Amino acid sequence: QSSGLLGIPFSRRWGGVGLNFVVTGLTIVLLNVIWGTSGFSTPIKRLPQVDLPWLGQQSISLFIAIACVVFVTLFLDRMNAGRRIKMIGENPAAADSVGIDVIKYQFLAVAIAGILGGLGGAELSIGQMGYFVKRMTASKGFLAYSAVVFAGYDPKAVVLTTMLLGFLDALQMRAQTMLNIPGQFFLMLPYLFTLIALIGVGGKRRPKAAGQTYIRGYY
């Protein structure tokens, strides 16, 4: 368990920011190692595509995402492991006092989050485009995190929030070619909405111990 200066524990959010920079650089290195390029990979096979009414052509990742929402909701609300993770998110010391292995369940939560994040990245590369481009996420991960905060950490509400952000993102791409307005204005729409939402909501519904490293005896 890591601790900072004078025994004050580091917040995991800073570790997450650092890891984000490391992984961003690592993907560029691996891009050169695997494909011998520094910009984008050669074309790769995409996931199976399905034509849907109103939605057009979508990859099977859409159905996987729907299944993940159902799984996460049931996991957090109905299963013992999920309930323990929620308890630890609010008060890890209380969970520890009744014999729950806090570190184990924190790692479980991080592992599940990493798998879900990986699925999101896979949709960009092998679901939509069919090749990998460096920095192809274009800060969409930060938008996703903002959507979670705005939705109050509720999986069902996150779906609605991300759909709204997706609509704004699609709107800015269409509007740039249809209206005589600087493209930068439309590019900022999803981020502007996110900023306004976070100013209004902030961390009001955030789990009290989210992002904190638990050290027995410190809390």
CSV table of C-alpha atoms in Angstrom, one decimal:
chain,number,residue,atom,x,y,z
A,1,GLN,CA,0.0,0.0,0.0
A,2,SER,CA,1.6,3.3,-1.1
A,3,SER,CA,1.8,6.3,1.1
A,4,GLY,CA,3.0,9.8,0.4
A,5,LEU,CA,5.1,12.3,2.2
A,6,LEU,CA,4.8,12.2,6.0
A,7,GLY,CA,2.7,9.1,5.8
A,8,ILE,CA,-0.2,10.8,4.0
A,9,PRO,CA,-1.6,8.3,1.4
A,10,PHE,CA,-1.4,9.2,-2.3
A,11,SER,CA,-4.8,9.5,-4.0
A,12,ARG,CA,-5.3,6.9,-6.7
A,13,ARG,CA,-6.6,9.5,-9.1
A,14,TRP,CA,-3.0,10.8,-9.5
A,15,GLY,CA,-1.7,7.3,-10.1
A,16,GLY,CA,-4.4,7.0,-12.8
A,17,VAL,CA,-3.3,10.2,-14.5
A,18,GLY,CA,0.3,9.0,-14.5
A,19,LEU,CA,-0.7,5.6,-15.8
A,20,ASN,CA,-2.6,7.3,-18.6
A,21,PHE,CA,0.5,9.1,-19.8
A,22,VAL,CA,2.6,5.9,-19.6
A,23,VAL,CA,0.0,3.8,-21.6
A,24,THR,CA,-0.4,6.6,-24.2
A,25,GLY,CA,3.4,6.5,-24.8
A,26,LEU,CA,3.4,2.7,-24.7
A,27,THR,CA,0.9,2.3,-27.5
A,28,ILE,CA,3.0,4.5,-29.7
A,29,VAL,CA,6.1,2.3,-29.0
A,30,LEU,CA,4.2,-0.9,-29.6
A,31,LEU,CA,2.8,0.6,-32.8
A,32,ASN,CA,6.3,0.9,-34.1
A,33,VAL,CA,7.4,-2.5,-32.8
A,34,ILE,CA,4.4,-4.4,-34.2
A,35,TRP,CA,3.7,-2.6,-37.5
A,36,GLY,CA,6.9,-0.6,-38.0
A,37,THR,CA,5.1,2.7,-38.2
A,38,SER,CA,4.8,5.7,-35.8
A,39,GLY,CA,1.4,7.0,-37.0
A,40,PHE,CA,-1.1,4.2,-37.8
A,41,SER,CA,-1.3,0.5,-38.3
A,42,THR,CA,-2.0,-1.5,-41.4
A,43,PRO,CA,-5.7,-2.4,-42.0
A,44,ILE,CA,-6.9,-5.1,-39.6
A,45,LYS,CA,-10.1,-7.2,-39.5
A,46,ARG,CA,-13.1,-5.4,-38.0
A,47,LEU,CA,-15.6,-7.0,-35.7
A,48,PRO,CA,-18.8,-8.3,-37.4
A,49,GLN,CA,-21.2,-5.5,-38.4
A,50,VAL,CA,-24.9,-5.4,-38.1
A,51,ASP,CA,-27.4,-3.0,-39.9
A,52,LEU,CA,-29.9,-1.7,-37.4
A,53,PRO,CA,-33.0,0.6,-38.1
A,54,TRP,CA,-32.3,4.2,-37.2
A,55,LEU,CA,-28.8,3.4,-36.0
A,56,GLY,CA,-27.2,2.3,-39.2
A,57,GLN,CA,-24.3,-0.1,-39.3
A,58,GLN,CA,-23.0,-1.0,-35.8
A,59,SER,CA,-20.5,-3.6,-34.6
A,60,ILE,CA,-21.4,-6.4,-32.2
A,61,SER,CA,-19.8,-4.2,-29.5
A,62,LEU,CA,-23.1,-2.5,-29.2
A,63,PHE,CA,-24.7,-5.7,-27.9
A,64,ILE,CA,-21.7,-6.4,-25.7
A,65,ALA,CA,-22.0,-2.9,-24.2
A,66,ILE,CA,-25.7,-3.4,-23.5
A,67,ALA,CA,-24.9,-6.8,-21.8
A,68,CYS,CA,-22.2,-5.1,-19.8
A,69,VAL,CA,-24.6,-2.4,-18.5
A,70,VAL,CA,-27.0,-5.2,-17.3
A,71,PHE,CA,-24.1,-7.2,-15.8
A,72,VAL,CA,-22.7,-4.2,-13.9
A,73,THR,CA,-26.1,-3.1,-12.6
A,74,LEU,CA,-26.9,-6.6,-11.3
A,75,PHE,CA,-23.4,-7.1,-10.0
A,76,LEU,CA,-23.5,-3.9,-7.9
A,77,ASP,CA,-27.0,-4.3,-6.7
A,78,ARG,CA,-27.6,-8.0,-6.3
A,79,MET,CA,-24.3,-9.8,-5.8
A,80,ASN,CA,-22.3,-9.9,-2.6
A,81,ALA,CA,-19.1,-8.9,-4.3
A,82,GLY,CA,-20.7,-5.9,-5.9
A,83,ARG,CA,-22.3,-4.8,-2.6
A,84,ARG,CA,-19.0,-5.1,-0.9
A,85,ILE,CA,-17.3,-2.9,-3.5
A,86,LYS,CA,-20.0,-0.3,-3.0
A,87,MET,CA,-19.5,-0.4,0.8
A,88,ILE,CA,-15.7,-0.1,0.4
A,89,GLY,CA,-16.3,2.9,-1.9
A,90,GLU,CA,-18.2,4.7,0.9
A,91,ASN,CA,-16.3,3.5,4.0
A,92,PRO,CA,-13.4,1.1,3.6
A,93,ALA,CA,-12.6,1.2,7.4
A,94,ALA,CA,-16.2,0.0,8.2
A,95,ALA,CA,-15.8,-2.8,5.6
A,96,ASP,CA,-12.4,-3.8,7.0
A,97,SER,CA,-13.9,-3.9,10.5
A,98,VAL,CA,-16.3,-6.7,9.5
A,99,GLY,CA,-13.6,-8.8,7.9
A,100,ILE,CA,-13.9,-7.7,4.2
A,101,ASP,CA,-10.6,-7.8,2.4
A,102,VAL,CA,-10.6,-4.2,1.2
A,103,ILE,CA,-7.5,-4.4,-1.0
A,104,LYS,CA,-8.8,-7.5,-2.8
A,105,TYR,CA,-12.1,-5.9,-3.7
A,106,GLN,CA,-10.4,-2.7,-4.8
A,107,PHE,CA,-8.3,-4.7,-7.2
A,108,LEU,CA,-11.3,-6.5,-8.4
A,109,ALA,CA,-13.1,-3.2,-9.1
A,110,VAL,CA,-10.0,-1.9,-11.0
A,111,ALA,CA,-9.8,-5.1,-13.0
A,112,ILE,CA,-13.4,-4.9,-14.1
A,113,ALA,CA,-13.0,-1.2,-14.9
A,114,GLY,CA,-9.9,-2.0,-17.0
A,115,ILE,CA,-11.8,-4.7,-18.9
A,116,LEU,CA,-14.7,-2.4,-19.7
A,117,GLY,CA,-12.3,0.4,-20.7
A,118,GLY,CA,-10.5,-2.1,-23.0
A,119,LEU,CA,-13.7,-3.0,-24.7
A,120,GLY,CA,-14.4,0.7,-25.3
A,121,GLY,CA,-11.0,1.1,-26.9
A,122,ALA,CA,-11.4,-2.0,-29.0
A,123,GLU,CA,-14.7,-0.6,-30.4
A,124,LEU,CA,-12.7,2.4,-31.8
A,125,SER,CA,-10.0,0.3,-33.4
A,126,ILE,CA,-11.6,-3.0,-34.5
A,127,GLY,CA,-15.2,-2.0,-34.3
A,128,GLN,CA,-15.4,1.2,-36.2
A,129,MET,CA,-12.2,2.0,-38.1
A,130,GLY,CA,-10.4,-1.3,-38.8
A,131,TYR,CA,-7.0,0.1,-37.9
A,132,PHE,CA,-5.1,1.7,-35.0
A,133,VAL,CA,-4.1,5.4,-34.9
A,134,LYS,CA,-2.0,6.9,-32.2
A,135,ARG,CA,-4.1,9.0,-29.7
A,136,MET,CA,-7.2,7.8,-31.5
A,137,THR,CA,-9.3,8.1,-28.3
A,138,ALA,CA,-9.0,11.9,-28.6
A,139,SER,CA,-9.8,12.4,-24.9
A,140,LYS,CA,-13.0,10.4,-25.1
A,141,GLY,CA,-11.9,8.6,-21.9
A,142,PHE,CA,-12.1,11.8,-20.0
A,143,LEU,CA,-15.5,12.4,-21.4
A,144,ALA,CA,-16.6,9.0,-20.3
A,145,TYR,CA,-15.3,9.7,-16.8
A,146,SER,CA,-17.2,13.0,-16.8
A,147,ALA,CA,-20.3,11.2,-17.8
A,148,VAL,CA,-19.9,8.8,-14.9
A,149,VAL,CA,-19.6,11.7,-12.5
A,150,PHE,CA,-22.5,13.6,-14.0
A,151,ALA,CA,-24.7,10.4,-13.8
A,152,GLY,CA,-24.0,10.0,-10.2
A,153,TYR,CA,-22.1,6.7,-10.6
A,154,ASP,CA,-25.3,4.9,-11.7
A,155,PRO,CA,-24.8,2.5,-14.6
A,156,LYS,CA,-28.3,3.1,-16.1
A,157,ALA,CA,-27.9,6.9,-15.9
A,158,VAL,CA,-24.4,6.7,-17.4
A,159,VAL,CA,-26.0,5.1,-20.5
A,160,LEU,CA,-28.3,8.2,-21.0
A,161,THR,CA,-25.5,10.6,-20.3
A,162,THR,CA,-23.1,9.0,-22.8
A,163,MET,CA,-25.8,8.8,-25.4
A,164,LEU,CA,-26.2,12.6,-25.1
A,165,LEU,CA,-22.5,13.1,-25.4
A,166,GLY,CA,-22.4,10.8,-28.4
A,167,PHE,CA,-25.3,12.8,-30.0
A,168,LEU,CA,-23.4,16.0,-29.5
A,169,ASP,CA,-20.2,14.5,-31.0
A,170,ALA,CA,-22.1,13.3,-34.0
A,171,LEU,CA,-23.9,16.6,-34.3
A,172,GLN,CA,-20.6,18.6,-34.4
A,173,MET,CA,-19.3,16.3,-37.2
A,174,ARG,CA,-22.5,16.9,-39.3
A,175,ALA,CA,-22.8,20.6,-38.5
A,176,GLN,CA,-19.3,21.4,-39.7
A,177,THR,CA,-20.2,20.6,-43.3
A,178,MET,CA,-23.8,22.0,-43.2
A,179,LEU,CA,-23.4,25.4,-41.4
A,180,ASN,CA,-21.1,28.3,-42.1
A,181,ILE,CA,-19.8,28.4,-38.6
A,182,PRO,CA,-16.2,27.8,-37.5
A,183,GLY,CA,-15.6,24.1,-36.9
A,184,GLN,CA,-13.9,24.7,-33.6
A,185,PHE,CA,-17.2,25.9,-32.2
A,186,PHE,CA,-18.9,22.5,-32.8
A,187,LEU,CA,-15.8,20.6,-31.7
A,188,MET,CA,-16.1,22.1,-28.3
A,189,LEU,CA,-19.8,21.2,-27.8
A,190,PRO,CA,-19.3,17.8,-26.1
A,191,TYR,CA,-16.6,19.3,-23.8
A,192,LEU,CA,-18.6,22.4,-23.1
A,193,PHE,CA,-21.6,20.4,-22.0
A,194,THR,CA,-19.4,18.2,-19.8
A,195,LEU,CA,-17.8,21.2,-18.2
A,196,ILE,CA,-21.1,22.8,-17.4
A,197,ALA,CA,-22.5,19.5,-16.1
A,198,LEU,CA,-19.5,19.0,-13.8
A,199,ILE,CA,-19.7,22.6,-12.5
A,200,GLY,CA,-23.3,21.9,-11.6
A,201,VAL,CA,-22.9,18.4,-10.2
A,202,GLY,CA,-19.3,18.0,-9.3
A,203,GLY,CA,-18.6,15.2,-6.9
A,204,LYS,CA,-21.9,15.6,-4.9
A,205,ARG,CA,-22.9,12.0,-5.5
A,206,ARG,CA,-19.4,10.6,-5.6
A,207,PRO,CA,-18.6,7.7,-3.2
A,208,LYS,CA,-16.8,9.2,-0.2
A,209,ALA,CA,-13.7,7.0,-0.5
A,210,ALA,CA,-13.5,6.8,-4.2
A,211,GLY,CA,-9.9,7.3,-5.5
A,212,GLN,CA,-8.3,7.0,-2.1
A,213,THR,CA,-5.8,4.4,-1.0
A,214,TYR,CA,-6.9,2.6,2.2
A,215,ILE,CA,-4.3,2.1,4.9
A,216,ARG,CA,-5.5,0.3,8.0
A,217,GLY,CA,-5.2,2.6,11.0
A,218,TYR,CA,-4.9,5.8,9.0
A,219,TYR,CA,-8.7,6.4,8.6
